[in-house]
């Protein structure tokens, strides 16, 4: 896979603390990382290890307690609404829980229209917009004609999640933070969608940061893998290195816990 | 949306509350069409006329007469004239005269009169009787004889030339008039108040004004509370600090105390109903602010808000599109509560004499105030205050019921 | 195989959504199934094929836009499909059949302690229960299931994802339901938490806290490890049912075949293979085709497939599939690629 050496997004000593006093939680604990342009990075870790929190910080949706984020070599500055908007043109996300990602009072068309508008397509004709939305949906195995004019609660979980992915095909961001983007999609569609995403990546040189618990998936798609435990990266490196030859005990445990079909799955270890 | 409405109207509590409320509204709007009298017109000379149908005595003389021979008419007539004190006095005399107490039943008019006619003797010496008392019994006896008389009453008019009374007609005891044919009849279901005003008409007008005050106060309070709550909750930081500073300030000073101080300083002359409503509204937004803020804080980190941010929407757009719809049901409930507490606040102020000035419109609170000042409760004139209390209770009860119903629909304990 | 007592039996159940425009979406179309005591059934299938709708429909508790059309649902021989919703809510939900909705763990009220939620659940069925009783009951159950009792006094945000999910499961079995339906209970969890959840399910079955389990997920390896039988759905219909082993290693229906072919297992060389994907999209459930619903996407399609109604075929030991080809024809076709 092509790997240009430009660092696209990096962090130094990134820390997030929620609450204070007795309820103080150290969600992300002084992590350092550099994600390269056009790379697919997976962040794997158990639930509560701070993956979503890290993604929210990278997106600028939650305050950073300590540390710095560098975007394309410069210190990230999102202090004003305008700068934030500019940043979000480049950095987009797929959120973890599709059920709470939608405004239930808006038809789903708005979600896609917003993306077109954001990419300067406000003035396009209706037909043009319709065409663009249809195309984006086809990338994720959905038929737009069947979905248009529906409300989010009229879709299945997987359909909502796929629609979130469809946004990416309209937005074509430089960086995509995908938080468990395929957790509710069947294995078959998942393969198609991942292929489409990878194709988009090679077309526009998008950096994809995959947050997942599915180690097989992480291995399948990513160039490098970060393993996260209790807010810290315990292991990182190329996919082959980390998943096939794990060094950290935690990584070994994770890989051991993956449900198996060709051999006995040992339930006694938890 | 449709489904939500259907669900709301399936909630028993809401439906009951809503029906009562709509009934009140209908009465408030339809009654003035039927009885168009000005609510504050003084129609009665004297205070606290009892509820009842008032038939014009003069017109009933002129009305066509019908003879009905009804059994017991005379006894009823006497019974209605013979007051309870008189009956007791008669018993006293009879007992003092030597009749066994057990033989006297003061409820049984016929028997009592019978005993009296048989035994009373104005000259009889009864022990322990003062002169005044004796004269009273003589008077009582005379009037009883008048009652027992069977002749017709004579109608006489003055002759314009001679100035002498001339008999114009007679009204026999068995003669009746049809109320429908009497020119002037007034039904006062709730009598009149201390000023001689029709309580029902006044009450309907008062309910209407109080509802208006409640609505204005509620809407003002909710608008202020909603705006401040949305801003404080969503923007946070410095804005939140400032807004919460004022909110806390207002929380420390109880709003009713503030209400009293402001009302007092405005002065009786300037306090119209609308002014009072505004004052109530401007002092009661605090808890709406807090409640809305808390709701917004729980919403602002939701993913759909985040998505909206990522789509480049402005703060105003997000507040209006992604936050407001989610708290709309909550705001409606807060509004209902604010309206009902506005009505109560007005009543409270008016009872203290700090309500709207008394010359233009009645309000429920003012009616309570008047009833209290003129001691209706001590004099036992229940119709001057009891219906007012019931109305206040019904309005607030119906609104709280609607609120509970809405709450059950929108915040089910079991979310499945 | 068919020795145990049948707990849940569904015959030709059809339900539909009626949309705002008055159109019908037939999301569960003539579905029949049987679950025996102590057995578990897994449901897999294309996303949007009606798995969650089937789960909802099984409870017999319909509210708009979902409507019951025909068919019977028998729990322990008692038909609940025609009951009125209030009775279903009071008598069936939670007691006879419990349901953990998709993304349920995010539906816990963030402003309430877990125990408050449990109080609400219990008081619906047992009005007089005191707080102390409820606490004791919940504590006993939680300890039995290996969850610390301190969870009861916590707010949902204070719990990790895996803990939250296990709490939700524990809550749903408070009333010892005969059937537990779990809709993607593991899809938001990491492998370790998944393992704990699965262990919990096993324990529930072993301890008799639930009679049988219906488990919906897209994680096929997980399904393979948890359930006795696997049922594959496609466009509102059942297309295959078999025991777990057969379903995963020897699928008959072309869709199941494709589905099982896309299982990802982290092993060397995976990165270089291209995962098998089935091109195309499933049919619109508003007016599904009269022939085979998979025909449009099937490699082995014949003109006949598009016109004849395809019924479920039953071959040995309750194994069924929906295809016009015979078992042997299919195997042969797969062998030739
Ligand atoms: N808003 C919040 N307030 C307080 N604590 C929080 C908040 N959000 C997350 N946390 C805590 O921070 C820690 C990390 O949470 P995070 O959501 O980042 O985990 P995650 O790795 O994404 O887990 P999962 O796989 O379950 O999504 C957890 O312990 C969580 O309880
Ligand atoms: N309220 C609704 N109104 C109309 N159609 C609906 C409604 N809810 C769901 N649907 C449709 O019914 C079909 C089945 O949905 P369901 O949620 O059962 O799918 P699912 O198999 O659970 O999918 P997933 O794996 O993605 O959760 C979908 O095509 C969906 O679009
Ligand atoms: Mg997460
Ligand atoms: Mg589903």
CSV table of N, CA, C and O in Angstrom, one decimal, chain B residues 1 13 34 123 131 157 215-216 228 263 269 306 313 321 329 339 351-352 358 360 375 384 410:
chain,number,residue,atom,x,y,z
B,1,UNK,N,-45.5,12.1,14.8
B,1,UNK,CA,-46.2,13.2,15.3
B,1,UNK,C,-47.7,12.8,15.6
B,1,UNK,O,-48.2,13.0,16.7
B,13,UNK,N,-55.4,10.5,32.3
B,13,UNK,CA,-55.2,11.7,33.1
B,13,UNK,C,-55.2,13.0,32.2
B,13,UNK,O,-55.9,13.9,32.5
B,34,UNK,N,-74.4,34.7,26.3
B,34,UNK,CA,-75.8,34.5,26.8
B,34,UNK,C,-76.2,35.6,27.8
B,34,UNK,O,-77.3,36.1,27.7
B,123,UNK,N,-102.5,37.1,78.5
B,123,UNK,CA,-102.6,37.6,79.9
B,123,UNK,C,-102.0,36.6,80.8
B,123,UNK,O,-101.8,36.9,82.0
B,131,UNK,N,-90.8,42.1,80.5
B,131,UNK,CA,-91.8,42.9,79.7
B,131,UNK,C,-91.6,42.8,78.2
B,131,UNK,O,-92.5,42.6,77.5
B,157,UNK,N,-104.6,51.5,45.3
B,157,UNK,CA,-103.8,52.5,44.7
B,157,UNK,C,-104.3,53.9,45.2
B,157,UNK,O,-105.5,54.0,45.6
B,215,UNK,N,-51.8,33.1,31.2
B,215,UNK,CA,-51.2,32.8,29.9
B,215,UNK,C,-50.1,33.8,29.6
B,215,UNK,O,-49.0,33.4,29.3
B,216,UNK,N,-50.4,35.1,29.9
B,216,UNK,CA,-49.3,36.1,29.6
B,216,UNK,C,-48.1,35.8,30.5
B,216,UNK,O,-47.0,35.8,30.0
B,228,UNK,N,-32.9,31.8,28.1
B,228,UNK,CA,-31.7,31.8,28.9
B,228,UNK,C,-31.2,30.4,29.1
B,228,UNK,O,-30.0,30.1,29.1
B,263,UNK,N,-44.9,44.7,43.0
B,263,UNK,CA,-46.3,45.1,42.9
B,263,UNK,C,-46.5,46.3,43.8
B,263,UNK,O,-47.2,47.2,43.4
B,269,UNK,N,-52.5,52.4,41.4
B,269,UNK,CA,-53.1,53.1,40.2
B,269,UNK,C,-52.6,52.5,38.9
B,269,UNK,O,-53.3,52.4,37.9
B,306,UNK,N,-23.4,16.6,17.5
B,306,UNK,CA,-22.0,16.6,17.0
B,306,UNK,C,-22.0,16.5,15.5
B,306,UNK,O,-21.3,17.2,14.8
B,313,UNK,N,-23.0,23.6,10.7
B,313,UNK,CA,-24.2,24.4,11.0
B,313,UNK,C,-23.8,25.4,12.1
B,313,UNK,O,-22.9,25.1,13.0
B,321,UNK,N,-32.7,23.6,15.6
B,321,UNK,CA,-33.1,22.4,14.9
B,321,UNK,C,-32.7,21.1,15.7
B,321,UNK,O,-33.4,20.1,15.5
B,329,UNK,N,-41.5,19.0,24.1
B,329,UNK,CA,-42.5,18.4,24.9
B,329,UNK,C,-42.3,18.9,26.4
B,329,UNK,O,-43.3,19.2,27.1
B,339,UNK,N,-48.3,28.6,33.6
B,339,UNK,CA,-49.6,29.2,33.5
B,339,UNK,C,-50.4,29.0,34.8
B,339,UNK,O,-50.9,29.9,35.4
B,351,UNK,N,-55.2,38.6,47.0
B,351,UNK,CA,-55.7,38.4,48.4
B,351,UNK,C,-54.9,39.3,49.3
B,351,UNK,O,-55.5,39.9,50.3
B,352,UNK,N,-53.6,39.6,49.0
B,352,UNK,CA,-52.9,40.5,49.9
B,352,UNK,C,-53.2,41.9,49.5
B,352,UNK,O,-52.6,42.9,50.1
B,358,UNK,N,-58.8,47.7,41.2
B,358,UNK,CA,-60.1,47.1,41.3
B,358,UNK,C,-61.2,47.6,40.5
B,358,UNK,O,-62.3,47.2,40.5
B,360,UNK,N,-61.4,48.2,36.9
B,360,UNK,CA,-61.8,47.8,35.6
B,360,UNK,C,-62.2,46.3,35.4
B,360,UNK,O,-63.2,46.0,34.7
B,375,UNK,N,-65.9,40.1,54.8
B,375,UNK,CA,-66.2,39.0,55.8
B,375,UNK,C,-67.2,38.0,55.4
B,375,UNK,O,-68.0,37.5,56.2
B,384,UNK,N,-70.1,33.8,47.9
B,384,UNK,CA,-69.2,34.9,47.5
B,384,UNK,C,-67.8,34.4,47.4
B,384,UNK,O,-67.0,35.0,46.7
B,410,UNK,N,-44.5,11.3,27.7
B,410,UNK,CA,-43.1,11.6,27.2
B,410,UNK,C,-42.0,11.0,28.0
B,410,UNK,O,-40.9,10.9,27.4
